[in-house]
Amino acid sequence: MKPAAFAYVRPKDWPRALQLVAEGARAGAGTQSLGPLLNLRLAQPGTIVDLRHLPGFSGISQRGGGVRIGAGTTHAAIEDGAVPGRTGEIMAAVARRIAYRPVRNRGTIGGSLAHADPAGDWVAVLPALGATAIALGPGGERRIPAVRFVSGIFETALGADELLCAIEVPVLPAEARWGHWKFCRKPGEFSKATACVLSVPAHPPRAVLAALDAPPLVVEDASALLADPATEAPHIVAHIAELTELTDWRRALAETALRRAVAAAVGS
Amino acid sequence: MSGKLAISLVVNGERRELLAEPREQLADLLRGSLMLTGTHLGCEQGVCGACTVDIDGAPARSCITHAGSCDGATVRTIEGFADDAVMADLREAFAREHALQCGYCTPGMLIAARDIVLRLPDADEARVREELSGNLCRCTGYRGIVRAVLAVLARRRATLSS
């Protein structure tokens, strides 16, 4: 199908982009999620504001203890090593398994997070990494911890007059252990259950369970899960089952994803 | 806000000044305004890969890439690879290995395959299959396609090392 009619605007600066969003325009970047929704007419915005050409929209810079990733940085750039160090290593492996390379060449980390599809990869991974979303509004920048950014299915903590302009990820030590498991019957398809585990020396390990038709569930201290995954994984899945109806097979996938993410983190 | 969008593109080496509907995706502009019908439309949701073209040197889905956002870009469709040495090798290998039957997926398959050959010179069969997972073929069962890509990779490795 073809999209329903919309107006297209490509602003040259952020204030104009923010003004358009405040007036109700839908933000678009790589449009690798929005494009299909437009073609299927599941999304019928009146106006699309194209953020791709805004200054500083993509690119990486070091900021103290963190690395700032422009929201318009593509998955392919991250796959190819744009983010330095251990954090970059983890993110490159995640990026490589997002959809397909031609999609990753256009799709952006910020677009994916702001789209807040429960099955989205960064929706699960960025909270696990302890990332921070940087929202830009009329009053300047506002920092939102990634663990609180996705508030519902396709819902975020962004205000109606804000745009996601960057994501800050911590510089993880080389010893940081990482486990990530997602269930896809075919490479590149939407995950049916995703689990992530990050273990950094001298910090409690963090776990995230996602892609279950609910916002990601963050376990800030996953020590019990790492100590006894067989017992603890069903407890974590039960928390999600309070928010959304889970079929038995989905529940089994979620538990297995958690156990495999733990096994990967322990073995990494 | 209404009216057409003026879009300036370099397509297959030629500068084109075009007018597009604001809602138009790149694939429709290429096929409808430029009659470059080698770019095929399958699923129109980014899954099947038939519409894959090269934008600014990297393969992308033209069915979910907005035409307006490509203003100023350099686009190469399957028609634009006539003189490309890698594509010539791939075309020959696809023919030899029976890597196509109906041909509907072939333009996107070739553009994805060329990217694999150039970006991942050491790719093995598992990696080639993983990388090709974004291009669906309902005729061949992929064996011929994978063989063709592996043959071009092997030949290029042999040429580079000799």
Coordinates of C-alpha atoms in Angstrom, one line a residue:
Chain A
M1 CA 0.0 0.0 0.0
K2 CA 1.0 3.7 -0.2
P3 CA 0.9 6.1 2.7
A4 CA -2.1 8.4 3.2
A5 CA -1.3 12.0 2.3
F6 CA 0.9 14.0 4.6
A7 CA 2.9 17.2 4.5
Y8 CA 6.7 16.8 4.7
V9 CA 9.0 19.4 6.3
R10 CA 12.7 19.3 6.5
P11 CA 13.8 22.0 9.1
K12 CA 17.3 23.3 9.1
D13 CA 17.5 23.9 12.9
W14 CA 16.3 22.4 16.1
P15 CA 14.1 25.3 17.3
R16 CA 12.0 25.0 14.1
A17 CA 11.9 21.2 14.5
L18 CA 10.7 21.5 18.1
Q19 CA 8.1 24.0 17.0
L20 CA 6.7 21.6 14.4
V21 CA 6.6 18.8 16.9
A22 CA 4.8 21.0 19.5
E23 CA 2.3 21.7 16.8
G24 CA 1.7 17.9 16.4
A25 CA 4.0 16.9 13.6
R26 CA 5.4 13.4 13.7
A27 CA 9.2 13.1 13.9
G28 CA 10.9 11.0 11.4
A29 CA 14.6 10.0 11.1
G30 CA 15.6 6.9 9.2
T31 CA 11.9 6.0 8.9
Q32 CA 12.6 2.2 9.0
S33 CA 9.9 1.7 11.6
L34 CA 7.7 4.7 10.6
G35 CA 7.9 3.9 6.8
P36 CA 6.2 0.5 7.1
L37 CA 3.5 2.0 9.4
L38 CA 2.9 4.7 6.9
N39 CA 2.7 2.2 4.0
L40 CA 0.2 0.1 6.0
R41 CA -1.7 3.3 7.0
L42 CA -1.4 2.3 10.6
A43 CA 0.2 5.7 11.1
Q44 CA -1.5 8.6 9.3
P45 CA 0.2 11.8 10.5
G46 CA -0.7 15.2 9.0
T47 CA 2.9 16.3 8.9
I48 CA 6.2 14.6 9.1
V49 CA 9.2 16.5 10.3
D50 CA 12.4 15.0 8.9
L51 CA 15.2 15.3 11.6
R52 CA 17.9 13.7 9.4
H53 CA 19.5 17.0 8.4
L54 CA 19.6 18.8 11.7
P55 CA 23.0 19.8 13.0
G56 CA 24.7 17.3 15.3
F57 CA 21.9 14.8 14.8
S58 CA 24.4 11.9 14.2
G59 CA 27.9 11.3 15.5
I60 CA 29.7 10.2 18.6
S61 CA 31.5 12.3 21.2
Q62 CA 33.2 11.6 24.6
R63 CA 31.6 13.4 27.5
G64 CA 33.4 12.8 30.8
G65 CA 32.3 9.3 32.0
G66 CA 30.0 8.8 29.1
V67 CA 29.8 8.6 25.3
R68 CA 27.2 10.8 23.7
I69 CA 25.6 9.2 20.6
G70 CA 23.6 11.5 18.4
A71 CA 20.1 10.2 18.1
G72 CA 20.5 10.0 14.3
T73 CA 23.4 7.7 14.4
T74 CA 22.6 4.6 12.4
H75 CA 22.6 1.0 13.6
A76 CA 25.2 0.3 10.8
A77 CA 27.6 2.9 12.2
I78 CA 27.3 1.3 15.6
E79 CA 27.7 -2.2 14.1
D80 CA 30.9 -0.9 12.4
G81 CA 32.4 0.2 15.7
A82 CA 31.5 3.9 16.0
V83 CA 31.2 3.6 19.8
P84 CA 34.6 3.0 21.5
G85 CA 35.6 0.5 24.1
R86 CA 33.8 -2.3 25.8
T87 CA 30.5 -0.5 25.6
G88 CA 31.0 -0.2 21.8
E89 CA 31.8 -3.9 21.5
I90 CA 28.6 -4.8 23.2
M91 CA 26.6 -2.3 21.2
A92 CA 28.2 -3.5 17.9
A93 CA 27.1 -7.1 18.5
V94 CA 23.6 -5.9 19.3
A95 CA 23.4 -3.7 16.2
R96 CA 24.5 -6.4 13.9
R97 CA 21.4 -8.4 14.7
I98 CA 18.9 -5.5 14.2
A99 CA 16.7 -6.2 11.2
Y100 CA 19.0 -6.4 8.1
R101 CA 22.0 -4.4 6.9
P102 CA 20.0 -2.3 4.3
V103 CA 17.6 -1.3 7.2
R104 CA 20.5 -0.7 9.6
N105 CA 22.1 1.7 7.0
R106 CA 19.1 4.1 7.5
G107 CA 17.6 3.2 10.8
T108 CA 18.8 5.2 13.8
I109 CA 19.3 4.4 17.5
G110 CA 17.3 7.4 18.6
G111 CA 14.4 6.7 16.2
S112 CA 14.3 3.1 17.4
L113 CA 14.2 4.1 21.1
A114 CA 11.7 7.0 20.6
H115 CA 9.5 4.7 18.6
A116 CA 9.3 2.5 21.7
D117 CA 8.2 -0.7 20.0
P118 CA 8.3 -3.2 22.9
A119 CA 10.2 -5.6 20.6
G120 CA 12.8 -3.0 19.6
D121 CA 16.4 -3.9 20.3
W122 CA 17.6 -0.6 21.9
V123 CA 14.4 -0.5 24.0
A124 CA 15.8 -3.6 25.8
V125 CA 19.5 -2.9 25.6
L126 CA 19.9 0.8 26.5
P127 CA 18.2 0.4 30.0
A128 CA 20.4 -2.6 30.6
L129 CA 23.6 -0.6 29.8
G130 CA 22.5 2.2 32.1
A131 CA 22.1 4.7 29.3
T132 CA 20.6 8.1 29.5
A133 CA 18.2 9.6 27.0
I134 CA 18.8 13.3 26.2
A135 CA 15.6 15.1 25.4
L136 CA 15.7 18.6 23.8
G137 CA 12.8 20.9 24.5
P138 CA 12.1 24.6 24.4
G139 CA 13.9 25.1 27.7
G140 CA 17.0 23.1 26.7
E141 CA 18.2 19.6 27.4
R142 CA 16.7 17.2 29.9
R143 CA 18.3 13.9 31.0
I144 CA 16.0 10.9 31.3
P145 CA 17.4 7.6 32.5
A146 CA 16.8 4.9 29.9
V147 CA 15.2 2.7 32.5
R148 CA 12.4 5.2 32.8
F149 CA 12.3 6.4 29.1
V150 CA 9.9 3.8 27.6
S151 CA 6.7 4.1 29.7
G152 CA 4.4 1.9 27.7
I153 CA 3.8 0.3 24.3
F154 CA 4.9 2.9 21.8
E155 CA 4.9 5.4 24.7
T156 CA 7.9 7.4 26.1
A157 CA 8.7 9.9 28.8
L158 CA 9.2 12.6 26.1
G159 CA 7.0 15.6 26.4
A160 CA 4.8 16.7 23.5
D161 CA 7.2 19.5 22.8
E162 CA 10.4 17.5 23.1
L163 CA 12.6 15.5 20.7
L164 CA 15.1 12.8 21.6
C165 CA 18.4 14.4 20.5
A166 CA 21.0 12.0 21.9
I167 CA 21.7 9.0 24.0
E168 CA 24.5 8.8 26.5
V169 CA 26.0 5.5 27.4
P170 CA 28.5 4.8 30.2
V171 CA 32.1 3.8 29.4
L172 CA 32.1 0.3 30.7
P173 CA 35.3 -1.4 32.0
A174 CA 36.9 -4.2 29.9
E175 CA 35.8 -6.6 32.6
A176 CA 32.1 -5.8 32.2
R177 CA 30.2 -9.0 31.4
W178 CA 27.3 -9.0 29.0
G179 CA 24.6 -11.5 28.1
H180 CA 21.9 -10.9 25.5
W181 CA 19.4 -13.3 24.1
K182 CA 16.5 -12.7 21.8
F183 CA 14.1 -15.2 20.2
C184 CA 13.7 -14.7 16.5
R185 CA 12.7 -17.7 14.3
K186 CA 14.3 -15.9 11.4
P187 CA 17.3 -13.6 11.6
G188 CA 16.1 -10.0 11.7
E189 CA 12.5 -10.5 12.6
F190 CA 10.9 -8.9 15.6
S191 CA 11.9 -10.6 18.8
K192 CA 9.3 -12.7 20.8
A193 CA 11.3 -12.4 24.0
T194 CA 14.5 -10.5 24.8
A195 CA 16.7 -10.6 27.9
C196 CA 19.9 -8.7 28.7
V197 CA 22.2 -9.0 31.7
L198 CA 25.1 -6.6 32.5
S199 CA 27.5 -7.4 35.3
V200 CA 30.2 -4.8 36.2
P201 CA 32.7 -5.4 39.0
A202 CA 31.7 -3.7 42.3
H203 CA 28.1 -3.1 41.1
P204 CA 25.0 -5.2 41.4
P205 CA 24.3 -6.9 38.1
R206 CA 21.3 -5.5 36.1
A207 CA 18.8 -7.5 34.0
V208 CA 16.2 -6.5 31.5
L209 CA 13.3 -8.6 30.1
A210 CA 11.6 -7.1 27.1
A211 CA 9.7 -7.8 23.8
L212 CA 6.7 -9.1 25.7
D213 CA 4.0 -6.6 24.6
A214 CA 4.8 -4.5 27.6
P215 CA 7.5 -1.9 28.5
P216 CA 10.8 -3.4 29.4
L217 CA 11.1 -4.8 32.9
V218 CA 14.3 -3.7 34.6
V219 CA 15.7 -5.7 37.5
E220 CA 18.2 -3.2 39.1
D221 CA 19.8 -5.9 41.3
A222 CA 19.7 -9.2 39.5
S223 CA 22.2 -10.9 41.9
A224 CA 19.5 -13.6 42.7
L225 CA 19.0 -14.3 39.0
L226 CA 22.7 -14.8 38.4
A227 CA 23.0 -17.0 41.5
D228 CA 20.1 -19.2 40.6
P229 CA 18.6 -18.5 37.2
A230 CA 16.3 -21.6 37.1
T231 CA 14.5 -20.5 40.3
E232 CA 14.6 -16.7 39.7
A233 CA 13.7 -16.4 36.0
P234 CA 10.0 -17.5 36.6
H235 CA 9.7 -14.9 39.4
I236 CA 10.8 -12.2 37.0
V237 CA 8.5 -13.4 34.2
A238 CA 5.6 -13.4 36.8
H239 CA 6.1 -9.6 37.2
I240 CA 5.6 -9.0 33.5
A241 CA 2.6 -11.4 33.5
E242 CA 1.0 -9.0 35.9
L243 CA 1.2 -6.3 33.2
T244 CA 0.3 -8.2 30.1
E245 CA -1.3 -11.5 29.3
L246 CA 1.4 -14.1 28.5
T247 CA 0.6 -17.4 26.8
D248 CA 2.5 -20.4 28.1
W249 CA 4.9 -20.6 25.2
R250 CA 5.7 -16.9 25.5
R251 CA 6.3 -17.3 29.2
A252 CA 8.6 -20.3 28.4
L253 CA 10.5 -18.2 25.9
A254 CA 10.9 -15.3 28.4
E255 CA 12.3 -17.6 31.1
T256 CA 14.6 -19.3 28.6
A257 CA 15.8 -15.9 27.3
L258 CA 16.7 -14.9 30.9
R259 CA 18.5 -18.1 31.6
R260 CA 20.5 -17.9 28.3
A261 CA 21.4 -14.2 28.8
V262 CA 22.7 -15.1 32.3
A263 CA 24.7 -18.0 30.8
A264 CA 26.2 -15.7 28.2
A265 CA 27.1 -13.1 30.7
V266 CA 28.7 -15.6 33.1
G267 CA 30.6 -17.1 30.2
S268 CA 31.7 -13.8 28.5
Chain B
M1 CA 2.2 22.8 3.0
S2 CA 0.5 21.1 0.1
G3 CA 1.9 20.8 -3.5
K4 CA 4.9 18.8 -4.7
L5 CA 8.3 18.5 -3.3
A6 CA 11.3 19.5 -5.4
I7 CA 13.9 16.8 -5.2
S8 CA 17.4 16.8 -6.7
L9 CA 19.0 13.4 -7.0
V10 CA 21.9 11.9 -8.8
V11 CA 20.5 8.6 -10.2
N12 CA 22.9 6.2 -11.9
G13 CA 25.3 8.9 -12.5
E14 CA 22.9 11.5 -13.9
R15 CA 21.5 14.5 -12.1
R16 CA 17.7 14.6 -12.0
E17 CA 15.5 17.4 -10.8
L18 CA 12.2 15.8 -9.9
L19 CA 8.8 16.7 -8.4
A20 CA 7.4 14.2 -5.9
E21 CA 4.2 13.8 -3.9
P22 CA 5.1 14.6 -0.2
R23 CA 4.0 11.1 0.8
E24 CA 6.0 9.4 -1.9
Q25 CA 8.6 6.7 -1.0
L26 CA 11.8 6.6 -3.0
A27 CA 10.9 3.4 -4.8
D28 CA 7.7 5.0 -6.3
L29 CA 9.7 8.0 -7.5
L30 CA 12.3 5.7 -9.2
R31 CA 9.7 3.5 -10.8
G32 CA 7.0 6.1 -11.5
S33 CA 8.9 9.2 -12.5
L34 CA 12.1 7.7 -13.9
M35 CA 10.7 4.4 -15.2
L36 CA 13.5 2.6 -13.5
T37 CA 11.4 -0.5 -13.0
G38 CA 14.3 -2.8 -12.2
T39 CA 13.6 -1.7 -8.6
H40 CA 10.9 -4.1 -7.5
L41 CA 8.2 -3.7 -4.8
G42 CA 7.3 -6.7 -2.8
C43 CA 6.2 -6.3 0.8
E44 CA 6.4 -2.5 1.1
Q45 CA 7.3 -2.9 4.7
G46 CA 11.0 -3.4 4.6
V47 CA 11.1 -7.2 5.0
C48 CA 11.5 -8.8 1.5
G49 CA 14.4 -6.8 0.1
A50 CA 13.2 -6.6 -3.5
C51 CA 13.3 -2.8 -3.5
T52 CA 16.9 -2.6 -2.2
V53 CA 18.9 0.2 -4.0
D54 CA 22.2 1.9 -3.2
I55 CA 21.9 5.3 -1.5
D56 CA 25.1 7.3 -1.0
G57 CA 27.1 4.1 -1.3
A58 CA 25.2 1.8 1.1
P59 CA 22.2 -0.5 0.3
A60 CA 18.9 0.6 1.6
R61 CA 15.2 -0.2 1.3
S62 CA 13.6 2.2 -1.2
C63 CA 10.1 1.2 -0.2
I64 CA 10.4 2.7 3.3
T65 CA 12.8 5.5 2.6
H66 CA 11.0 8.7 2.0
A67 CA 11.7 10.4 -1.3
G68 CA 11.9 13.8 0.2
S69 CA 14.6 12.7 2.7
C70 CA 16.7 11.7 -0.3
D71 CA 17.0 15.2 -1.7
G72 CA 20.7 15.7 -2.5
A73 CA 21.5 11.9 -2.4
T74 CA 23.2 9.8 -4.9
V75 CA 21.2 6.7 -5.8
R76 CA 22.2 3.7 -7.8
T77 CA 19.5 1.2 -9.0
I78 CA 20.1 -2.2 -10.6
E79 CA 20.1 -0.4 -14.0
G80 CA 23.2 1.6 -12.8
F81 CA 25.5 -1.4 -12.3
A82 CA 26.1 -2.2 -16.0
D83 CA 29.8 -1.2 -15.9
D84 CA 30.5 -2.4 -12.3
A85 CA 33.1 -5.2 -12.2
V86 CA 31.8 -6.8 -9.0
M87 CA 28.3 -6.8 -10.3
A88 CA 29.5 -8.4 -13.5
D89 CA 31.0 -11.2 -11.5
L90 CA 27.8 -11.6 -9.5
R91 CA 25.6 -11.6 -12.6
E92 CA 27.8 -14.3 -14.2
A93 CA 27.8 -16.4 -11.0
F94 CA 24.0 -16.0 -10.5
A95 CA 23.5 -17.3 -14.1
R96 CA 25.9 -20.2 -13.7
E97 CA 24.6 -21.3 -10.2
H98 CA 20.9 -21.0 -11.1
A99 CA 20.5 -18.3 -8.5
L100 CA 17.2 -17.1 -9.9
Q101 CA 14.1 -18.4 -11.4
C102 CA 11.3 -15.8 -11.7
G103 CA 13.8 -13.0 -11.1
Y104 CA 11.6 -10.8 -8.9
C105 CA 14.0 -10.8 -6.0
T106 CA 17.1 -10.6 -8.2
P107 CA 17.7 -6.8 -8.4
G108 CA 17.6 -6.5 -4.6
M109 CA 19.5 -9.7 -4.1
L110 CA 22.3 -8.6 -6.4
I111 CA 22.7 -5.2 -4.6
A112 CA 22.7 -6.9 -1.2
A113 CA 25.2 -9.5 -2.5
R114 CA 27.5 -6.8 -3.9
D115 CA 27.5 -5.2 -0.5
I116 CA 28.4 -8.5 1.2
V117 CA 31.3 -9.1 -1.3
L118 CA 32.7 -5.6 -0.7
R119 CA 32.1 -5.2 3.0
L120 CA 32.8 -8.8 4.2
P121 CA 35.6 -10.2 2.0
D122 CA 36.2 -13.1 4.5
A123 CA 32.5 -14.1 4.9
D124 CA 31.9 -17.8 5.1
E125 CA 28.7 -19.6 4.2
A126 CA 27.0 -19.0 7.6
R127 CA 27.7 -15.3 7.4
V128 CA 26.5 -15.0 3.8
R129 CA 23.3 -16.7 4.8
E130 CA 22.9 -14.4 7.8
E131 CA 23.6 -11.3 5.6
L132 CA 21.2 -12.5 2.9
S133 CA 18.4 -13.0 5.4
G134 CA 16.9 -9.6 4.5
N135 CA 16.2 -10.7 0.9
L136 CA 13.5 -13.2 0.4
C137 CA 13.4 -15.6 -2.6
R138 CA 10.4 -17.9 -3.0
C139 CA 11.8 -19.8 -6.0
T140 CA 15.3 -21.1 -5.5
G141 CA 15.6 -22.2 -1.9
Y142 CA 18.7 -19.9 -1.7
R143 CA 21.3 -22.7 -2.4
G144 CA 22.2 -21.3 -5.8
I145 CA 22.2 -17.7 -4.5
V146 CA 24.6 -18.6 -1.6
R147 CA 26.8 -20.6 -3.9
A148 CA 27.0 -17.7 -6.4
V149 CA 28.0 -15.2 -3.6
L150 CA 30.5 -17.6 -2.1
A151 CA 32.0 -18.2 -5.6
V152 CA 32.5 -14.5 -6.2
L153 CA 34.1 -14.1 -2.7
A154 CA 36.4 -17.0 -3.3
R155 CA 37.5 -15.7 -6.7
R156 CA 38.2 -12.2 -5.3
R157 CA 40.2 -13.7 -2.4
A158 CA 42.2 -15.7 -4.9
T159 CA 42.8 -12.7 -7.1
L160 CA 43.8 -10.5 -4.2
S161 CA 46.3 -13.1 -2.8
S162 CA 48.0 -13.9 -6.1

